[in-house]
PDB file of N, CA and C in Angstrom:
ATOM      1  N   MET L  14      82.025 166.554 176.850  1.00 61.00           N
ATOM      2  CA  MET L  14      81.781 165.353 177.713  1.00 61.00           C
ATOM      3  C   MET L  14      82.176 164.060 177.162  1.00 61.00           C
ATOM      4  N   ALA L  15      82.219 163.148 178.644  1.00 64.00           N
ATOM      5  CA  ALA L  15      83.060 162.465 178.766  1.00 64.00           C
ATOM      6  C   ALA L  15      83.166 161.234 178.401  1.00 64.00           C
ATOM      7  N   THR L  16      82.999 160.264 177.492  1.00 70.00           N
ATOM      8  CA  THR L  16      82.157 158.640 177.068  1.00 70.00           C
ATOM      9  C   THR L  16      82.765 157.759 178.274  1.00 70.00           C
ATOM     10  N   LYS L  17      81.037 157.510 178.205  1.00 73.00           N
ATOM     11  CA  LYS L  17      81.842 155.945 179.104  1.00 73.00           C
ATOM     12  C   LYS L  17      82.342 155.452 179.660  1.00 73.00           C
ATOM     13  N   ALA L  18      82.659 154.898 180.793  1.00 74.00           N
ATOM     14  CA  ALA L  18      83.923 153.884 180.968  1.00 74.00           C
ATOM     15  C   ALA L  18      83.358 152.835 179.882  1.00 74.00           C
ATOM     16  N   LYS L  19      84.130 151.820 178.946  1.00 76.00           N
ATOM     17  CA  LYS L  19      83.185 149.834 179.075  1.00 76.00           C
ATOM     18  C   LYS L  19      84.086 149.345 180.698  1.00 76.00           C
ATOM     19  N   LYS L  20      82.861 148.927 181.406  1.00 80.00           N
ATOM     20  CA  LYS L  20      83.390 148.475 182.952  1.00 80.00           C
ATOM     21  C   LYS L  20      83.154 146.626 181.960  1.00 80.00           C
ATOM     22  N   ASN L  21      84.596 145.928 182.613  1.00 87.00           N
ATOM     23  CA  ASN L  21      85.023 144.733 182.647  1.00 87.00           C
ATOM     24  C   ASN L  21      83.935 143.586 182.848  1.00 87.00           C
ATOM     25  N   PRO L  22      83.290 142.767 182.243  1.00 90.00           N
ATOM     26  CA  PRO L  22      82.421 141.365 182.799  1.00 90.00           C
ATOM     27  C   PRO L  22      83.158 141.197 184.044  1.00 90.00           C
ATOM     28  N   ARG L  23      82.167 141.645 184.565  1.00 92.00           N
ATOM     29  CA  ARG L  23      82.144 140.244 185.338  1.00 92.00           C
ATOM     30  C   ARG L  23      82.730 138.600 185.800  1.00 92.00           C
ATOM     31  N   LEU L  24      80.793 137.777 185.014  1.00 94.00           N
ATOM     32  CA  LEU L  24      81.438 136.833 184.206  1.00 94.00           C
ATOM     33  C   LEU L  24      82.463 136.474 183.915  1.00 94.00           C
ATOM     34  N   ALA L  25      82.576 135.453 184.491  1.00 95.00           N
ATOM     35  CA  ALA L  25      84.196 134.860 182.901  1.00 95.00           C
ATOM     36  C   ALA L  25      83.476 134.079 181.991  1.00 95.00           C
ATOM     37  N   SER L  26      81.714 134.066 181.957  1.00 95.00           N
ATOM     38  CA  SER L  26      82.118 133.462 180.551  1.00 95.00           C
ATOM     39  C   SER L  26      81.589 135.601 179.603  1.00 95.00           C
ATOM     40  N   GLY L  27      81.196 136.094 180.369  1.00 94.00           N
ATOM     41  CA  GLY L  27      81.370 137.150 180.000  1.00 94.00           C
ATOM     42  C   GLY L  27      82.922 138.088 179.679  1.00 94.00           C
ATOM     43  N   ARG L  28      83.758 137.229 180.453  1.00 94.00           N
ATOM     44  CA  ARG L  28      84.675 137.982 179.837  1.00 94.00           C
ATOM     45  C   ARG L  28      85.583 137.386 179.000  1.00 94.00           C
ATOM     46  N   LYS L  29      85.215 135.811 178.818  1.00 95.00           N
ATOM     47  CA  LYS L  29      86.354 135.081 177.494  1.00 95.00           C
ATOM     48  C   LYS L  29      84.786 134.946 176.370  1.00 95.00           C
ATOM     49  N   ARG L  30      83.312 136.264 176.410  1.00 95.00           N
ATOM     50  CA  ARG L  30      83.678 136.460 175.670  1.00 95.00           C
ATOM     51  C   ARG L  30      84.027 137.971 174.566  1.00 95.00           C
ATOM     52  N   ALA L  31      84.300 137.987 175.400  1.00 93.00           N
ATOM     53  CA  ALA L  31      84.371 139.704 175.693  1.00 93.00           C
ATOM     54  C   ALA L  31      86.281 139.536 174.540  1.00 93.00           C
ATOM     55  N   ARG L  32      86.861 138.801 174.637  1.00 93.00           N
ATOM     56  CA  ARG L  32      88.828 138.632 174.502  1.00 93.00           C
ATOM     57  C   ARG L  32      87.706 137.877 172.966  1.00 93.00           C
ATOM     58  N   GLN L  33      86.818 136.907 173.201  1.00 95.00           N
ATOM     59  CA  GLN L  33      86.798 136.223 172.268  1.00 95.00           C
ATOM     60  C   GLN L  33      85.997 137.658 170.698  1.00 95.00           C
ATOM     61  N   ASN L  34      85.446 138.021 171.208  1.00 94.00           N
ATOM     62  CA  ASN L  34      84.539 139.628 169.981  1.00 94.00           C
ATOM     63  C   ASN L  34      85.592 140.467 169.838  1.00 94.00           C
ATOM     64  N   VAL L  35      87.225 140.471 170.262  1.00 94.00           N
ATOM     65  CA  VAL L  35      88.263 141.579 169.836  1.00 94.00           C
ATOM     66  C   VAL L  35      88.948 139.929 168.599  1.00 94.00           C
ATOM     67  N   LYS L  36      89.638 138.742 169.090  1.00 95.00           N
ATOM     68  CA  LYS L  36      89.693 138.444 167.864  1.00 95.00           C
ATOM     69  C   LYS L  36      88.820 138.126 167.090  1.00 95.00           C
ATOM     70  N   LEU L  37      87.489 137.855 166.408  1.00 95.00           N
ATOM     71  CA  LEU L  37      86.673 138.112 165.765  1.00 95.00           C
ATOM     72  C   LEU L  37      86.531 139.412 165.578  1.00 95.00           C
ATOM     73  N   ASN L  38      86.935 140.786 165.534  1.00 95.00           N
ATOM     74  CA  ASN L  38      86.061 142.058 164.594  1.00 95.00           C
ATOM     75  C   ASN L  38      88.312 141.874 164.429  1.00 95.00           C
ATOM     76  N   ALA L  39      89.009 141.139 164.413  1.00 96.00           N
ATOM     77  CA  ALA L  39      90.499 141.191 163.950  1.00 96.00           C
ATOM     78  C   ALA L  39      90.198 140.870 162.472  1.00 96.00           C
ATOM     79  N   ALA L  40      89.134 139.642 162.514  1.00 95.00           N
ATOM     80  CA  ALA L  40      88.910 138.804 161.253  1.00 95.00           C
ATOM     81  C   ALA L  40      88.429 139.198 160.763  1.00 95.00           C
ATOM     82  N   HIS L  41      87.538 139.663 160.502  1.00 96.00           N
ATOM     83  CA  HIS L  41      86.689 139.830 159.990  1.00 96.00           C
ATOM     84  C   HIS L  41      86.179 140.845 159.306  1.00 96.00           C
ATOM     85  N   THR L  42      87.237 141.525 159.920  1.00 97.00           N
ATOM     86  CA  THR L  42      87.965 142.842 159.838  1.00 97.00           C
ATOM     87  C   THR L  42      89.063 142.997 158.439  1.00 97.00           C
ATOM     88  N   SER L  43      89.419 141.991 158.558  1.00 96.00           N
ATOM     89  CA  SER L  43      91.384 141.334 157.882  1.00 96.00           C
ATOM     90  C   SER L  43      89.786 141.259 156.663  1.00 96.00           C
ATOM     91  N   LEU L  44      88.200 140.099 156.819  1.00 96.00           N
ATOM     92  CA  LEU L  44      87.799 139.910 155.109  1.00 96.00           C
ATOM     93  C   LEU L  44      87.137 140.383 154.153  1.00 96.00           C
ATOM     94  N   ARG L  45      86.889 141.828 155.529  1.00 96.00           N
ATOM     95  CA  ARG L  45      86.262 142.524 155.328  1.00 96.00           C
ATOM     96  C   ARG L  45      87.122 144.185 153.910  1.00 96.00           C
ATOM     97  N   SER L  46      87.774 143.950 155.065  1.00 97.00           N
ATOM     98  CA  SER L  46      88.786 145.241 153.432  1.00 97.00           C
ATOM     99  C   SER L  46      88.588 143.636 152.485  1.00 97.00           C
ATOM    100  N   LYS L  47      89.123 141.983 151.956  1.00 96.00           N
ATOM    101  CA  LYS L  47      90.427 140.874 151.211  1.00 96.00           C
ATOM    102  C   LYS L  47      88.690 141.450 150.282  1.00 96.00           C
ATOM    103  N   TYR L  48      87.153 141.717 150.393  1.00 97.00           N
ATOM    104  CA  TYR L  48      86.412 141.250 149.840  1.00 97.00           C
ATOM    105  C   TYR L  48      86.105 142.932 148.660  1.00 97.00           C
ATOM    106  N   ARG L  49      86.579 143.901 149.418  1.00 97.00           N
ATOM    107  CA  ARG L  49      86.833 144.700 149.255  1.00 97.00           C
ATOM    108  C   ARG L  49      87.275 145.602 148.050  1.00 97.00           C
ATOM    109  N   THR L  50      88.318 144.887 148.830  1.00 97.00           N
ATOM    110  CA  THR L  50      89.603 144.926 147.618  1.00 97.00           C
ATOM    111  C   THR L  50      89.742 143.689 146.230  1.00 97.00           C
ATOM    112  N   ALA L  51      88.887 142.806 146.180  1.00 96.00           N
ATOM    113  CA  ALA L  51      89.341 141.772 145.047  1.00 96.00           C
ATOM    114  C   ALA L  51      88.439 142.846 143.881  1.00 96.00           C
ATOM    115  N   VAL L  52      87.258 143.043 144.836  1.00 96.00           N
ATOM    116  CA  VAL L  52      85.885 144.390 143.972  1.00 96.00           C
ATOM    117  C   VAL L  52      86.694 145.197 143.068  1.00 96.00           C
ATOM    118  N   LYS L  53      87.426 146.024 144.183  1.00 97.00           N
ATOM    119  CA  LYS L  53      87.845 146.802 143.642  1.00 97.00           C
ATOM    120  C   LYS L  53      89.338 147.252 142.055  1.00 97.00           C
ATOM    121  N   ASN L  54      89.611 146.205 142.374  1.00 96.00           N
ATOM    122  CA  ASN L  54      91.448 146.549 142.243  1.00 96.00           C
ATOM    123  C   ASN L  54      90.136 145.077 140.478  1.00 96.00           C
ATOM    124  N   VAL L  55      88.608 143.789 140.297  1.00 96.00           N
ATOM    125  CA  VAL L  55      88.081 144.815 138.676  1.00 96.00           C
ATOM    126  C   VAL L  55      87.844 145.388 138.575  1.00 96.00           C
ATOM    127  N   GLU L  56      87.401 146.686 139.141  1.00 95.00           N
ATOM    128  CA  GLU L  56      86.334 147.913 139.174  1.00 95.00           C
ATOM    129  C   GLU L  56      88.159 148.590 138.275  1.00 95.00           C
ATOM    130  N   LYS L  57      88.800 148.730 138.684  1.00 96.00           N
ATOM    131  CA  LYS L  57      89.809 149.356 138.656  1.00 96.00           C
ATOM    132  C   LYS L  57      90.419 148.600 136.073  1.00 96.00           C
ATOM    133  N   ALA L  58      90.460 147.156 136.364  1.00 94.00           N
ATOM    134  CA  ALA L  58      90.545 146.835 135.050  1.00 94.00           C
ATOM    135  C   ALA L  58      89.252 147.112 134.561  1.00 94.00           C
ATOM    136  N   VAL L  59      88.563 147.046 134.477  1.00 94.00           N
ATOM    137  CA  VAL L  59      88.004 147.785 133.625  1.00 94.00           C
ATOM    138  C   VAL L  59      88.014 149.020 133.483  1.00 94.00           C
ATOM    139  N   LEU L  60      88.056 149.344 134.102  1.00 94.00           N
ATOM    140  CA  LEU L  60      87.889 151.001 133.730  1.00 94.00           C
ATOM    141  C   LEU L  60      89.286 151.383 132.928  1.00 94.00           C
ATOM    142  N   ALA L  61      90.305 150.917 133.090  1.00 92.00           N
ATOM    143  CA  ALA L  61      91.641 150.819 131.690  1.00 92.00           C
ATOM    144  C   ALA L  61      91.996 149.806 130.746  1.00 92.00           C
ATOM    145  N   GLY L  62      90.392 149.664 131.243  1.00 90.00           N
ATOM    146  CA  GLY L  62      90.085 148.345 129.480  1.00 90.00           C
ATOM    147  C   GLY L  62      90.592 148.036 129.764  1.00 90.00           C
ATOM    148  N   ASP L  63      91.267 147.068 130.266  1.00 90.00           N
ATOM    149  CA  ASP L  63      92.406 145.787 130.103  1.00 90.00           C
ATOM    150  C   ASP L  63      91.584 144.322 130.820  1.00 90.00           C
ATOM    151  N   LYS L  64      91.594 144.269 129.631  1.00 92.00           N
ATOM    152  CA  LYS L  64      90.013 143.081 129.331  1.00 92.00           C
ATOM    153  C   LYS L  64      90.632 141.630 129.724  1.00 92.00           C
ATOM    154  N   ASP L  65      91.449 141.031 129.119  1.00 92.00           N
ATOM    155  CA  ASP L  65      92.002 139.316 130.473  1.00 92.00           C
ATOM    156  C   ASP L  65      91.962 139.721 131.910  1.00 92.00           C
ATOM    157  N   LYS L  66      93.168 140.482 131.521  1.00 94.00           N
ATOM    158  CA  LYS L  66      93.150 140.894 133.621  1.00 94.00           C
ATOM    159  C   LYS L  66      92.135 141.177 134.298  1.00 94.00           C
ATOM    160  N   ALA L  67      90.787 142.111 133.771  1.00 94.00           N
ATOM    161  CA  ALA L  67      89.502 141.496 133.948  1.00 94.00           C
ATOM    162  C   ALA L  67      89.086 140.538 134.295  1.00 94.00           C
ATOM    163  N   VAL L  68      88.773 139.546 132.922  1.00 94.00           N
ATOM    164  CA  VAL L  68      88.504 139.483 133.572  1.00 94.00           C
ATOM    165  C   VAL L  68      89.644 137.624 134.461  1.00 94.00           C
ATOM    166  N   GLU L  69      90.656 138.014 134.384  1.00 95.00           N
ATOM    167  CA  GLU L  69      91.566 136.445 135.678  1.00 95.00           C
ATOM    168  C   GLU L  69      91.214 137.601 136.563  1.00 95.00           C
ATOM    169  N   LEU L  70      91.310 138.403 137.040  1.00 96.00           N
ATOM    170  CA  LEU L  70      90.131 139.334 138.426  1.00 96.00           C
ATOM    171  C   LEU L  70      89.422 139.034 138.669  1.00 96.00           C
ATOM    172  N   PHE L  71      87.776 139.042 137.949  1.00 96.00           N
ATOM    173  CA  PHE L  71      87.082 138.523 137.679  1.00 96.00           C
ATOM    174  C   PHE L  71      86.467 137.078 138.830  1.00 96.00           C
ATOM    175  N   ALA L  72      87.277 136.589 137.957  1.00 96.00           N
ATOM    176  CA  ALA L  72      87.255 135.289 138.748  1.00 96.00           C
ATOM    177  C   ALA L  72      87.393 135.162 140.374  1.00 96.00           C
ATOM    178  N   LYS L  73      89.099 135.012 140.732  1.00 96.00           N
ATOM    179  CA  LYS L  73      89.860 135.731 141.728  1.00 96.00           C
ATOM    180  C   LYS L  73      88.668 136.119 142.962  1.00 96.00           C
ATOM    181  N   MET L  74      87.533 137.310 141.960  1.00 96.00           N
ATOM    182  CA  MET L  74      86.703 137.397 143.086  1.00 96.00           C
ATOM    183  C   MET L  74      85.851 137.789 143.693  1.00 96.00           C
ATOM    184  N   GLN L  75      85.568 136.119 142.487  1.00 96.00           N
ATOM    185  CA  GLN L  75      84.447 135.421 142.498  1.00 96.00           C
ATOM    186  C   GLN L  75      84.628 135.264 144.146  1.00 96.00           C
ATOM    187  N   SER L  76      85.848 134.151 143.676  1.00 96.00           N
ATOM    188  CA  SER L  76      86.001 133.068 145.545  1.00 96.00           C
ATOM    189  C   SER L  76      86.080 133.805 146.300  1.00 96.00           C
ATOM    190  N   VAL L  77      86.715 134.533 145.997  1.00 96.00           N
ATOM    191  CA  VAL L  77      87.002 136.165 147.826  1.00 96.00           C
ATOM    192  C   VAL L  77      85.430 135.799 147.531  1.00 96.00           C
ATOM    193  N   VAL L  78      84.505 136.669 147.061  1.00 96.00           N
ATOM    194  CA  VAL L  78      82.659 137.299 147.650  1.00 96.00           C
ATOM    195  C   VAL L  78      82.337 135.980 147.641  1.00 96.00           C
ATOM    196  N   ASP L  79      82.340 134.484 147.523  1.00 96.00           N
ATOM    197  CA  ASP L  79      81.173 133.711 147.818  1.00 96.00           C
ATOM    198  C   ASP L  79      82.140 133.184 149.522  1.00 96.00           C
ATOM    199  N   ASN L  80      83.626 133.082 149.528  1.00 96.00           N
ATOM    200  CA  ASN L  80      84.054 132.659 150.845  1.00 96.00           C
ATOM    201  C   ASN L  80      83.475 133.681 151.070  1.00 96.00           C
ATOM    202  N   VAL L  81      83.277 134.498 151.821  1.00 96.00           N
ATOM    203  CA  VAL L  81      83.625 136.368 152.212  1.00 96.00           C
ATOM    204  C   VAL L  81      81.678 136.143 152.739  1.00 96.00           C
ATOM    205  N   ALA L  82      80.699 135.467 151.718  1.00 96.00           N
ATOM    206  CA  ALA L  82      78.798 136.028 151.922  1.00 96.00           C
ATOM    207  C   ALA L  82      79.265 134.230 152.938  1.00 96.00           C
ATOM    208  N   ASP L  83      80.124 133.571 152.280  1.00 96.00           N
ATOM    209  CA  ASP L  83      79.606 131.953 153.783  1.00 96.00           C
ATOM    210  C   ASP L  83      79.822 131.974 154.678  1.00 96.00           C
ATOM    211  N   LYS L  84      80.299 133.849 154.859  1.00 94.00           N
ATOM    212  CA  LYS L  84      80.610 132.926 156.658  1.00 94.00           C
ATOM    213  C   LYS L  84      80.159 134.766 157.064  1.00 94.00           C
ATOM    214  N   GLY L  85      79.021 134.794 156.752  1.00 94.00           N
ATOM    215  CA  GLY L  85      78.737 135.689 157.280  1.00 94.00           C
ATOM    216  C   GLY L  85      78.786 137.364 157.274  1.00 94.00           C
ATOM    217  N   ILE L  86      79.968 137.636 156.825  1.00 95.00           N
ATOM    218  CA  ILE L  86      80.609 138.510 156.710  1.00 95.00           C
ATOM    219  C   ILE L  86      79.350 140.853 155.597  1.00 95.00           C
ATOM    220  N   PHE L  87      78.798 139.900 154.682  1.00 95.00           N
ATOM    221  CA  PHE L  87      78.102 140.556 154.301  1.00 95.00           C
ATOM    222  C   PHE L  87      77.023 138.794 153.901  1.00 95.00           C
ATOM    223  N   HIS L  88      76.499 139.635 153.905  1.00 95.00           N
ATOM    224  CA  HIS L  88      74.965 139.153 153.233  1.00 95.00           C
ATOM    225  C   HIS L  88      74.642 138.510 151.687  1.00 95.00           C
ATOM    226  N   LYS L  89      74.684 137.843 151.639  1.00 96.00           N
ATOM    227  CA  LYS L  89      74.122 136.786 150.338  1.00 96.00           C
ATOM    228  C   LYS L  89      74.127 137.530 149.169  1.00 96.00           C
ATOM    229  N   ASN L  90      73.225 138.469 149.596  1.00 97.00           N
ATOM    230  CA  ASN L  90      73.014 139.214 148.293  1.00 97.00           C
ATOM    231  C   ASN L  90      73.263 139.929 147.942  1.00 97.00           C
ATOM    232  N   LYS L  91      73.972 140.747 148.552  1.00 96.00           N
ATOM    233  CA  LYS L  91      75.051 141.844 148.508  1.00 96.00           C
ATOM    234  C   LYS L  91      76.308 140.977 147.465  1.00 96.00           C
ATOM    235  N   ALA L  92      75.880 139.750 148.062  1.00 96.00           N
ATOM    236  CA  ALA L  92      77.833 139.837 147.106  1.00 96.00           C
ATOM    237  C   ALA L  92      77.202 138.747 145.801  1.00 96.00           C
ATOM    238  N   ALA L  93      76.057 138.255 145.593  1.00 97.00           N
ATOM    239  CA  ALA L  93      74.925 138.210 144.885  1.00 97.00           C
ATOM    240  C   ALA L  93      74.804 139.474 143.414  1.00 97.00           C
ATOM    241  N   ARG L  94      74.473 140.733 144.315  1.00 97.00           N
ATOM    242  CA  ARG L  94      74.651 142.004 143.448  1.00 97.00           C
ATOM    243  C   ARG L  94      76.186 142.529 142.917  1.00 97.00           C
ATOM    244  N   ASP L  95      77.072 142.189 143.878  1.00 96.00           N
ATOM    245  CA  ASP L  95      78.215 142.691 143.154  1.00 96.00           C
ATOM    246  C   ASP L  95      78.448 142.033 142.559  1.00 96.00           C
ATOM    247  N   LYS L  96      78.365 140.711 142.407  1.00 96.00           N
ATOM    248  CA  LYS L  96      79.045 139.837 141.338  1.00 96.00           C
ATOM    249  C   LYS L  96      77.580 140.322 139.632  1.00 96.00           C
ATOM    250  N   SER L  97      77.329 139.988 139.862  1.00 97.00           N
ATOM    251  CA  SER L  97      76.252 140.750 139.042  1.00 97.00           C
ATOM    252  C   SER L  97      76.351 142.110 138.664  1.00 97.00           C
ATOM    253  N   ARG L  98      76.573 142.764 138.963  1.00 96.00           N
ATOM    254  CA  ARG L  98      76.984 144.101 138.309  1.00 96.00           C
ATOM    255  C   ARG L  98      78.653 143.950 138.064  1.00 96.00           C
ATOM    256  N   LEU L  99      79.342 143.042 138.679  1.00 95.00           N
ATOM    257  CA  LEU L  99      81.015 143.196 138.388  1.00 95.00           C
ATOM    258  C   LEU L  99      81.129 142.433 136.815  1.00 95.00           C
ATOM    259  N   SER L 100      80.307 141.439 136.794  1.00 95.00           N
ATOM    260  CA  SER L 100      79.780 140.364 135.429  1.00 95.00           C
ATOM    261  C   SER L 100      79.364 141.268 133.939  1.00 95.00           C
ATOM    262  N   ALA L 101      78.694 142.311 134.755  1.00 95.00           N
ATOM    263  CA  ALA L 101      77.781 142.624 133.113  1.00 95.00           C
ATOM    264  C   ALA L 101      79.455 144.305 133.298  1.00 95.00           C
ATOM    265  N   LYS L 102      79.774 143.853 134.151  1.00 94.00           N
ATOM    266  CA  LYS L 102      81.140 145.276 133.439  1.00 94.00           C
ATOM    267  C   LYS L 102      82.201 144.438 132.366  1.00 94.00           C
ATOM    268  N   VAL L 103      82.071 143.555 132.489  1.00 94.00           N
ATOM    269  CA  VAL L 103      83.624 142.931 132.347  1.00 94.00           C
ATOM    270  C   VAL L 103      83.394 142.354 131.387  1.00 94.00           C
ATOM    271  N   LYS L 104      82.241 141.782 130.917  1.00 94.00           N
ATOM    272  CA  LYS L 104      81.327 141.199 129.761  1.00 94.00           C
ATOM    273  C   LYS L 104      81.062 142.298 128.457  1.00 94.00           C
ATOM    274  N   ALA L 105      80.977 142.729 129.238  1.00 93.00           N
ATOM    275  CA  ALA L 105      80.183 144.582 127.934  1.00 93.00           C
ATOM    276  C   ALA L 105      81.811 144.604 127.908  1.00 93.00           C
ATOM    277  N   LEU L 106      82.725 145.030 128.337  1.00 88.00           N
ATOM    278  CA  LEU L 106      83.955 144.757 127.883  1.00 88.00           C
ATOM    279  C   LEU L 106      84.626 143.653 126.774  1.00 88.00           C
ATOM    280  N   ALA L 107      84.655 142.701 127.246  1.00 80.00           N
ATOM    281  CA  ALA L 107      84.644 142.086 126.583  1.00 80.00           C
ATOM    282  C   ALA L 107      84.060 142.094 125.062  1.00 80.00           C
ATOM    283  N   THR L 108      82.584 142.595 125.103  1.00 85.00           N
ATOM    284  CA  THR L 108      82.413 142.917 123.833  1.00 85.00           C
ATOM    285  C   THR L 108      82.766 144.242 122.879  1.00 85.00           C
ATOM    286  N   ALA L 109      82.440 145.108 123.771  1.00 75.00           N
ATOM    287  CA  ALA L 109      83.284 146.408 122.393  1.00 75.00           C
ATOM    288  C   ALA L 109      85.139 146.075 122.434  1.00 75.00           C
ATOM    289  N   ALA L 110      85.668 144.975 122.934  1.00 58.00           N
ATOM    290  CA  ALA L 110      86.763 145.262 122.728  1.00 58.00           C
ATOM    291  C   ALA L 110      86.418 144.348 121.557  1.00 58.00           C
TER     292      ALA L 110
END
C-alpha cells in the first residue's frame, strides 16, 4: 500500500511554518547528535580507565548537556540524570586509581 503523500499547505503561514520546520529539524538533529557524542566520549574514557581524559571530557560534556537541555531538545531531568550517572562513574574511576 502506498504511503499518503504530504499535501503542501495552502496558507502562506502554513508554508512558512513548513520551511521553518525543515531548518529547525536540522538544527535539533545536530544538537541531539552533539549531546549523544559528548556522553559517549565520557563513557568510552571511563571504560578505558583513563582518569584524566574522563575528567576533562566530563567537564566539556556538562556544558554541552546543559546547553542542549536549556534549548528543550532533551528534557532537563534527562540531562540531570545523564550528568549524575556519568559523574558517579568518573568519581568511582578517580577513587579506584
